[in-house]
Coordinates of N, CA and C in Angstrom, one line a residue:
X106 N -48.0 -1.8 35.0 CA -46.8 -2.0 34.1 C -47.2 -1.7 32.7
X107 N -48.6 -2.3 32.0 CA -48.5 -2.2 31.0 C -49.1 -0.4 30.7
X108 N -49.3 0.2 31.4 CA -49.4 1.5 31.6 C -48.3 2.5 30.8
X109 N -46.9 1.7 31.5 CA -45.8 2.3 31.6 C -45.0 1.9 30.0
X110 N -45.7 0.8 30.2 CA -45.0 0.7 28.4 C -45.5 1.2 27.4
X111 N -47.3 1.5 27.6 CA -47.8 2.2 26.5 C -47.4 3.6 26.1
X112 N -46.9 4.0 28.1 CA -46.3 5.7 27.8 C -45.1 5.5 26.7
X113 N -44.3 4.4 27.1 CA -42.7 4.6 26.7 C -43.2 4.6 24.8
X114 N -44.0 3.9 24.5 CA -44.3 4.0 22.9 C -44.7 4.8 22.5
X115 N -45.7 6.0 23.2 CA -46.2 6.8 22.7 C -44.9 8.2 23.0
X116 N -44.2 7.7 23.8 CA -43.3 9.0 23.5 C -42.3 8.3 21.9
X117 N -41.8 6.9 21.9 CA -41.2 6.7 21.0 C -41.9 7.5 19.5
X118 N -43.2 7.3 19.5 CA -44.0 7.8 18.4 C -44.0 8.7 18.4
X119 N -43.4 9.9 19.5 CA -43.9 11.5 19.6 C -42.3 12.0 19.2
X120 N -41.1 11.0 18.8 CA -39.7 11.0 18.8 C -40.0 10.7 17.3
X121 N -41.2 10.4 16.3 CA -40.9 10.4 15.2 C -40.4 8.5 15.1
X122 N -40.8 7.8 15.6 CA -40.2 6.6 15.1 C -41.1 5.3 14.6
X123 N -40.9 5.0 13.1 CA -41.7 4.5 12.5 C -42.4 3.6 13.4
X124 N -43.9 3.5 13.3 CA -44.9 2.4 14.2 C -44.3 1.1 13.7
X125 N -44.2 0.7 12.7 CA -43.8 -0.2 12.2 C -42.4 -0.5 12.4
X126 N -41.7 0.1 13.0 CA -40.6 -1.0 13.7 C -40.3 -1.1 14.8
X127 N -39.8 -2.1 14.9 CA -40.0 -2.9 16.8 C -39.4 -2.2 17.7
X128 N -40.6 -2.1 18.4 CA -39.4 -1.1 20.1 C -37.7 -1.8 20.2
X129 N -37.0 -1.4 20.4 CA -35.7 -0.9 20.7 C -35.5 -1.1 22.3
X130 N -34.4 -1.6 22.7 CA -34.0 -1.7 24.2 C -33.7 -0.5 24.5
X131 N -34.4 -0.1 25.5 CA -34.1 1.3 26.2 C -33.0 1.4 27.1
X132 N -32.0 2.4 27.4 CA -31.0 1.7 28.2 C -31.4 3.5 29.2
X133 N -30.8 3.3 30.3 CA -30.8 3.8 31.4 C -29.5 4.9 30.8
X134 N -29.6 6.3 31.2 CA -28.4 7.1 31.1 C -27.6 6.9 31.8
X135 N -27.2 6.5 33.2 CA -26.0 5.9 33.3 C -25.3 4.9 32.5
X136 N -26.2 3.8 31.9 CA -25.8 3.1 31.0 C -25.0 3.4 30.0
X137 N -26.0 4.5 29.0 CA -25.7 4.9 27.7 C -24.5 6.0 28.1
X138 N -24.2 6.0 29.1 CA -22.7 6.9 29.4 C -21.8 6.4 29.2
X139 N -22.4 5.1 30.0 CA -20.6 4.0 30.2 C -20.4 3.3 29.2
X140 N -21.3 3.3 28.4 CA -21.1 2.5 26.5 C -20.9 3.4 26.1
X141 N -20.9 4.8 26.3 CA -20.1 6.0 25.3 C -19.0 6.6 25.9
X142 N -18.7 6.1 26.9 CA -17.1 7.0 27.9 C -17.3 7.9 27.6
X143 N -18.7 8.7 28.0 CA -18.5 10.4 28.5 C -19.6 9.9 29.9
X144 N -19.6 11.6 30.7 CA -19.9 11.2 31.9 C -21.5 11.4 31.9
X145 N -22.4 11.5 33.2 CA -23.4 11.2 33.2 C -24.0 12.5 32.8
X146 N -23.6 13.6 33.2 CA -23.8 15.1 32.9 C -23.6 15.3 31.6
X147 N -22.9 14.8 30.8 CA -22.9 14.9 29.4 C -23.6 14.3 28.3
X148 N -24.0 13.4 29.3 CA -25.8 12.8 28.4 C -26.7 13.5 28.6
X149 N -26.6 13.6 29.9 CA -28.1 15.1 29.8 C -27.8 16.5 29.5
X150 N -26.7 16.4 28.8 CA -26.6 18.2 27.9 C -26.9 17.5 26.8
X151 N -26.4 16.5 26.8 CA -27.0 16.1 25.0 C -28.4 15.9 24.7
X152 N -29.0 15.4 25.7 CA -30.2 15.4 25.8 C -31.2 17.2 25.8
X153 N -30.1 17.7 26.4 CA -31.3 18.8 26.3 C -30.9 19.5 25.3
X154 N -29.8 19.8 24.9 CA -29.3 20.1 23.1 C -30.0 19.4 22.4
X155 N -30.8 18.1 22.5 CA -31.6 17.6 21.7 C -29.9 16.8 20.4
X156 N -28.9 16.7 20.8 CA -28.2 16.1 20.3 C -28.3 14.1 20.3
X157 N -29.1 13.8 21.4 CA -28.9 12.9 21.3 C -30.3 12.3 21.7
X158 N -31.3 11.3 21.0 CA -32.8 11.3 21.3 C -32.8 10.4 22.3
X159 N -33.8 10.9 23.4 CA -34.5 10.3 24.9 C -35.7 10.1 24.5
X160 N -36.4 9.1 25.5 CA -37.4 9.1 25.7 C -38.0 9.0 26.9
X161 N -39.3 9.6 27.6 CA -39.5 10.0 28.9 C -40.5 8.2 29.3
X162 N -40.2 8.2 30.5 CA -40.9 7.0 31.1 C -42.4 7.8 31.8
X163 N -43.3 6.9 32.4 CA -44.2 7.7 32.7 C -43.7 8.3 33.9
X164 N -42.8 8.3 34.8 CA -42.2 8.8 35.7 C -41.4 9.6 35.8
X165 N -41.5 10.1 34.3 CA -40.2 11.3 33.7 C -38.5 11.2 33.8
X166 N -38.5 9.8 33.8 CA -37.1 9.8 33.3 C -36.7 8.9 32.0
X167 N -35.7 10.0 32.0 CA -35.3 9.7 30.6 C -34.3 8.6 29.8
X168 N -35.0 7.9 28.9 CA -34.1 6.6 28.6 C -33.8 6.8 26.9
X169 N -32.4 6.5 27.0 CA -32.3 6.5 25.4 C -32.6 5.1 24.9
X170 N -33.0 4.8 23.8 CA -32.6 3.6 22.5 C -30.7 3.2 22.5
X171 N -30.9 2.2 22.2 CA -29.9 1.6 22.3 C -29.4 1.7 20.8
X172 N -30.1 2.3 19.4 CA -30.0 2.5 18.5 C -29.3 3.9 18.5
X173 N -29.7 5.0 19.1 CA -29.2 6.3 19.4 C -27.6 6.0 20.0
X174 N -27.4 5.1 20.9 CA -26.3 4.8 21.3 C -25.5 4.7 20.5
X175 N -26.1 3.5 19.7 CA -24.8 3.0 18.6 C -24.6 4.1 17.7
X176 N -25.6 4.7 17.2 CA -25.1 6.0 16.1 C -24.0 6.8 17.1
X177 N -23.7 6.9 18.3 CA -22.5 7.9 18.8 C -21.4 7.0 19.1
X178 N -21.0 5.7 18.9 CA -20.1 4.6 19.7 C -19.0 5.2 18.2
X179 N -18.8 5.7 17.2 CA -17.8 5.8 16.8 C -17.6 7.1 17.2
X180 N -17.8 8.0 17.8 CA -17.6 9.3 17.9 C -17.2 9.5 18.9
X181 N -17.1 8.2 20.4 CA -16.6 8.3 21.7 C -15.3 7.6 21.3
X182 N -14.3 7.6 20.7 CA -13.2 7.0 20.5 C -12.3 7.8 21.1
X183 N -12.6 9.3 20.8 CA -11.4 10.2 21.0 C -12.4 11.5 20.5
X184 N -11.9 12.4 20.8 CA -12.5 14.4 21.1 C -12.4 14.8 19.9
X185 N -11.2 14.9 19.2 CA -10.9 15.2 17.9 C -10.9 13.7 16.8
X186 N -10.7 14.3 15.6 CA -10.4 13.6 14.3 C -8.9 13.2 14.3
X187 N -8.1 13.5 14.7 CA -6.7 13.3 14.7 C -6.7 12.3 15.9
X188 N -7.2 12.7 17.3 CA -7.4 11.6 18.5 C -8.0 10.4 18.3
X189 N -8.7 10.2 17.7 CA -9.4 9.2 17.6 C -8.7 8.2 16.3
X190 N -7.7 9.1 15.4 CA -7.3 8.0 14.0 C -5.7 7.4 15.2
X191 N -5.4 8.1 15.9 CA -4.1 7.8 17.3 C -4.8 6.0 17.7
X192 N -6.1 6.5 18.7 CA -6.8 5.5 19.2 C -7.0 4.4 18.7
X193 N -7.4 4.5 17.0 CA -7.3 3.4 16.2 C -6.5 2.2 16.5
X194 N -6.7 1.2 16.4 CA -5.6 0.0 16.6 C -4.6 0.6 15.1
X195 N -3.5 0.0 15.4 CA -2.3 0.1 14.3 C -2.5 -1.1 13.5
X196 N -3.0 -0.9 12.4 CA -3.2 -1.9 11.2 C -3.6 -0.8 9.9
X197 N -3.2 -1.8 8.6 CA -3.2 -1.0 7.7 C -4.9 -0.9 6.9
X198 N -5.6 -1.9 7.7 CA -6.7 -1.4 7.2 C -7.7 -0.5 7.2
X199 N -8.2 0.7 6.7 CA -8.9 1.5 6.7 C -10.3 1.6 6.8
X200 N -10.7 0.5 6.5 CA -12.4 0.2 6.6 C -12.6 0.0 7.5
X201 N -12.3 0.5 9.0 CA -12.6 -0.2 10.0 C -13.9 0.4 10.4
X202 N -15.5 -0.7 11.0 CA -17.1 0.1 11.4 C -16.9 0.2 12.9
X203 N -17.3 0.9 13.5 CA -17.5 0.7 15.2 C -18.9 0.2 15.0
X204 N -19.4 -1.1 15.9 CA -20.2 -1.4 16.8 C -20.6 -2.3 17.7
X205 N -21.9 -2.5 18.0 CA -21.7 -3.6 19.1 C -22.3 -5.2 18.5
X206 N -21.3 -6.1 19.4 CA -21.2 -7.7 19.3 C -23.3 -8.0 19.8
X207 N -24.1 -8.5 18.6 CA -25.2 -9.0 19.1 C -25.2 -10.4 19.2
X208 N -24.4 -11.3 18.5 CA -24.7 -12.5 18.8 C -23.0 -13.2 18.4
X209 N -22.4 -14.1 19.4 CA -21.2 -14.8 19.1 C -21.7 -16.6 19.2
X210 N -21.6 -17.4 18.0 CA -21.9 -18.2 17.8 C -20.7 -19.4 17.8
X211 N -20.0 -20.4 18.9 CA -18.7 -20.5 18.4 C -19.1 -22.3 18.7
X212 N -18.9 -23.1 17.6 CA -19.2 -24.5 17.1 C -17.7 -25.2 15.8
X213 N -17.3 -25.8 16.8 CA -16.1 -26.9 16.4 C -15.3 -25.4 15.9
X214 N -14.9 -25.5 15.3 CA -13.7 -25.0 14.9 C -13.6 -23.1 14.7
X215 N -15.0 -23.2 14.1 CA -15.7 -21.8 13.7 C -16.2 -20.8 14.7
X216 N -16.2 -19.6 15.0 CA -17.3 -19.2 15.1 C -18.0 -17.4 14.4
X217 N -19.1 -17.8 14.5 CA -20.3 -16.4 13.9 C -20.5 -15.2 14.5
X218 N -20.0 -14.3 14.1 CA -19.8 -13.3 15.0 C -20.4 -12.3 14.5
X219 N -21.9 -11.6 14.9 CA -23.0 -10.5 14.1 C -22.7 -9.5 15.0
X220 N -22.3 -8.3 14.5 CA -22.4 -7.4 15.0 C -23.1 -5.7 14.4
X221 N -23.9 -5.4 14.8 CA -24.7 -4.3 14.8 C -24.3 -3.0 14.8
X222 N -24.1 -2.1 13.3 CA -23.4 -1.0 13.3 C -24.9 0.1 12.4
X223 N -25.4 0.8 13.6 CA -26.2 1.5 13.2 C -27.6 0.7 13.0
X224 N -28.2 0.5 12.1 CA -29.5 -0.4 11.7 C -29.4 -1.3 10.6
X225 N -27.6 -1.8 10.6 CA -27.3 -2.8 9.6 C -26.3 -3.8 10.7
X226 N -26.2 -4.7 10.0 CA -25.9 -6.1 10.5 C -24.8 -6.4 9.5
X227 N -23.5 -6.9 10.2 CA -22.5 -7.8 9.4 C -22.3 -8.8 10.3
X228 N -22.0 -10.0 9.5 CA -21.8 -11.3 9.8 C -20.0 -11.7 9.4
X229 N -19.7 -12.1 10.4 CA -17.9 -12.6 9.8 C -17.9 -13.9 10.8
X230 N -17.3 -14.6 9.7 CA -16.9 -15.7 10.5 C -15.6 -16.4 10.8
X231 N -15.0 -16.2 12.0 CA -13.6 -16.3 11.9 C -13.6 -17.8 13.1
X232 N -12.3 -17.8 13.3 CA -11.9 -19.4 13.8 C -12.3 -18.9 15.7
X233 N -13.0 -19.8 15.9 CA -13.2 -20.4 17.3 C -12.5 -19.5 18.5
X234 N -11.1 -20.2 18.0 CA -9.9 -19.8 19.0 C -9.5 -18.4 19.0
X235 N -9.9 -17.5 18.0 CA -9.8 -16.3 17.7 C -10.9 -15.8 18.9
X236 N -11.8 -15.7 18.4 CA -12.9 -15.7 18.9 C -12.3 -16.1 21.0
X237 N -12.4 -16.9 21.5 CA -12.3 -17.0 22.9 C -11.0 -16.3 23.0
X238 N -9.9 -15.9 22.4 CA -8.9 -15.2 22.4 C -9.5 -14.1 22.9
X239 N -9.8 -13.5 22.5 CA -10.9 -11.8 22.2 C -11.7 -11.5 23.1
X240 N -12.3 -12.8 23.5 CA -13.2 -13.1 24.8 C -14.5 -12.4 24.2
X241 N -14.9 -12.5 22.9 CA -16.0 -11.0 22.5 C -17.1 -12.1 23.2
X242 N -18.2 -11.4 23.2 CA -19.6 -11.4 23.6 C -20.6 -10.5 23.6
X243 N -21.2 -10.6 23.5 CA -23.1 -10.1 22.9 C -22.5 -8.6 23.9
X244 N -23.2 -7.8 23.6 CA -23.0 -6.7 24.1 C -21.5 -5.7 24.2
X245 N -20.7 -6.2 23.4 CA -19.6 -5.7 24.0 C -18.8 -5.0 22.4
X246 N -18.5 -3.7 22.6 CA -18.1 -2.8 21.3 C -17.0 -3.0 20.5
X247 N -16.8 -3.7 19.3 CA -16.1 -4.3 18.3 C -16.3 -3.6 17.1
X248 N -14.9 -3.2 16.5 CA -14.7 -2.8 15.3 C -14.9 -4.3 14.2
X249 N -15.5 -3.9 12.7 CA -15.3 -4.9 11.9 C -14.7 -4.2 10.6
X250 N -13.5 -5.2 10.5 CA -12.6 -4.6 10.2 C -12.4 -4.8 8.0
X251 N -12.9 -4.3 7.2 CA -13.8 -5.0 6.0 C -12.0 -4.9 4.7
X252 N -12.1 -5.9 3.9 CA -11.4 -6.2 3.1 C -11.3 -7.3 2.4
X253 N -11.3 -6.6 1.0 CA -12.1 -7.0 0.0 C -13.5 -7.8 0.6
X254 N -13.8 -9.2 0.5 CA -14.8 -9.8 0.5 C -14.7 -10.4 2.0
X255 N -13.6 -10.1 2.8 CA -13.1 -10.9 3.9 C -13.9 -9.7 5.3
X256 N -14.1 -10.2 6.7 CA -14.5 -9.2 7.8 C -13.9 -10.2 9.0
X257 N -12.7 -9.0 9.5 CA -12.1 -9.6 10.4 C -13.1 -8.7 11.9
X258 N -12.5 -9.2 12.8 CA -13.0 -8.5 14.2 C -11.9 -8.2 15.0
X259 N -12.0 -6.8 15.5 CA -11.2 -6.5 16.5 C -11.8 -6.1 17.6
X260 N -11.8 -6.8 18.6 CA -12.3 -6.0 19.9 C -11.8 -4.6 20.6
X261 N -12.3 -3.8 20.4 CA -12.2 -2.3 20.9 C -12.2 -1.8 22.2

C-alpha cells in the first residue's frame, strides 16, 4: 500500500504540483463524471486532450484531484453561455460562485456553512432552518450567492 501512494505523489509531482501542498482527494473517474454531469467517455477525452489533469495509480488508472474537479463544476451547468445563465436560478443576484459544501456546522439557531470554490474558501452564516431546508451537506455542489458584505447559499 504504501507503495501505491508513493507512486500516486510522484505522479502528482510529475503533474507539476507544488511539494508543499497537501495531497488532494483523488476521486475515481466515474466519480468525477457524476460531480460534472458529463459521461464517463468524456472524462477520458478530457483526459487525453490533456484538458482536464489525471493522475496514474501504480496500476495505471487514472484518478483526478478533486481540485481539478472543482475548477470544471461551473462549466458543467449548461454547453453554452446562454444555457447555463437559463440554468441559473432566477434571482437578481449576479455574483453567484459554483462550488462544493466542505463543512455545514448547524448549532441553536445558526448555522456555518464553508464551501470550497477553486483553492479559496467562503464562510456564510445563515439560520439553522435554512440550512436543514436545503438539506446541504459536506460534499454536495452549492452556489454562494455574494452581496455587498452578506453570502447567502443556494443549493444547486
Amino acid at each position: 500500500m504504501a507503495g501505491a501512494r508513493g507512486t500516486i505523489r510522484l505522479a502528482m509531482k510529475k503533474n507539476r504540483r507544488p511539494a508543499n501542498q497537501p495531497d488532494h482527494e483523488l476521486l475515481k473517474l466515474r466519480d468525477a463524471a457524476l460531480q460534472l454531469q458529463v459521461s464517463f467517455p468524456t472524462i477520458k477525452q478530457w483526459i487525453y486532450k490533456k484538458k482536464i489533469k489525471s493522475v496514474q495509480t501504480a496500476g495505471g488508472h487514472h484518478r483526478i484531484p478533486r481540485s481539478e474537479v472543482d475548477r470544471f463544476l461551473y462549466r458543467t451547468r449548461g454547453r453554452t453561455a446562454v444555457e447555463r445563465v437559463l440554468l441559473t436560478r432566477r434571482i437578481s443576484g449576479r455574483n453567484q460562485l459554483v462550488g462544493r459544501i466542505d463543512q455545514v456546522r448547524i448549532s441553536g439557531l445558526m448555522a456555518e456553512v464553508k464551501i470550497s470554490i477553486g483553492d479559496q474558501q467562503i464562510t456564510s452564516i445563515i439560520t439553522a432552518s435554512s440550512a436543514r431546508e436545503m438539506a446541504l451537506k459536506a460534499g454536495q455542489t452549492a452556489a454562494a450567492l455574494i452581496k455587498a458584505t452578506e453570502v447567502m447559499i443556494i443549493r444547486v
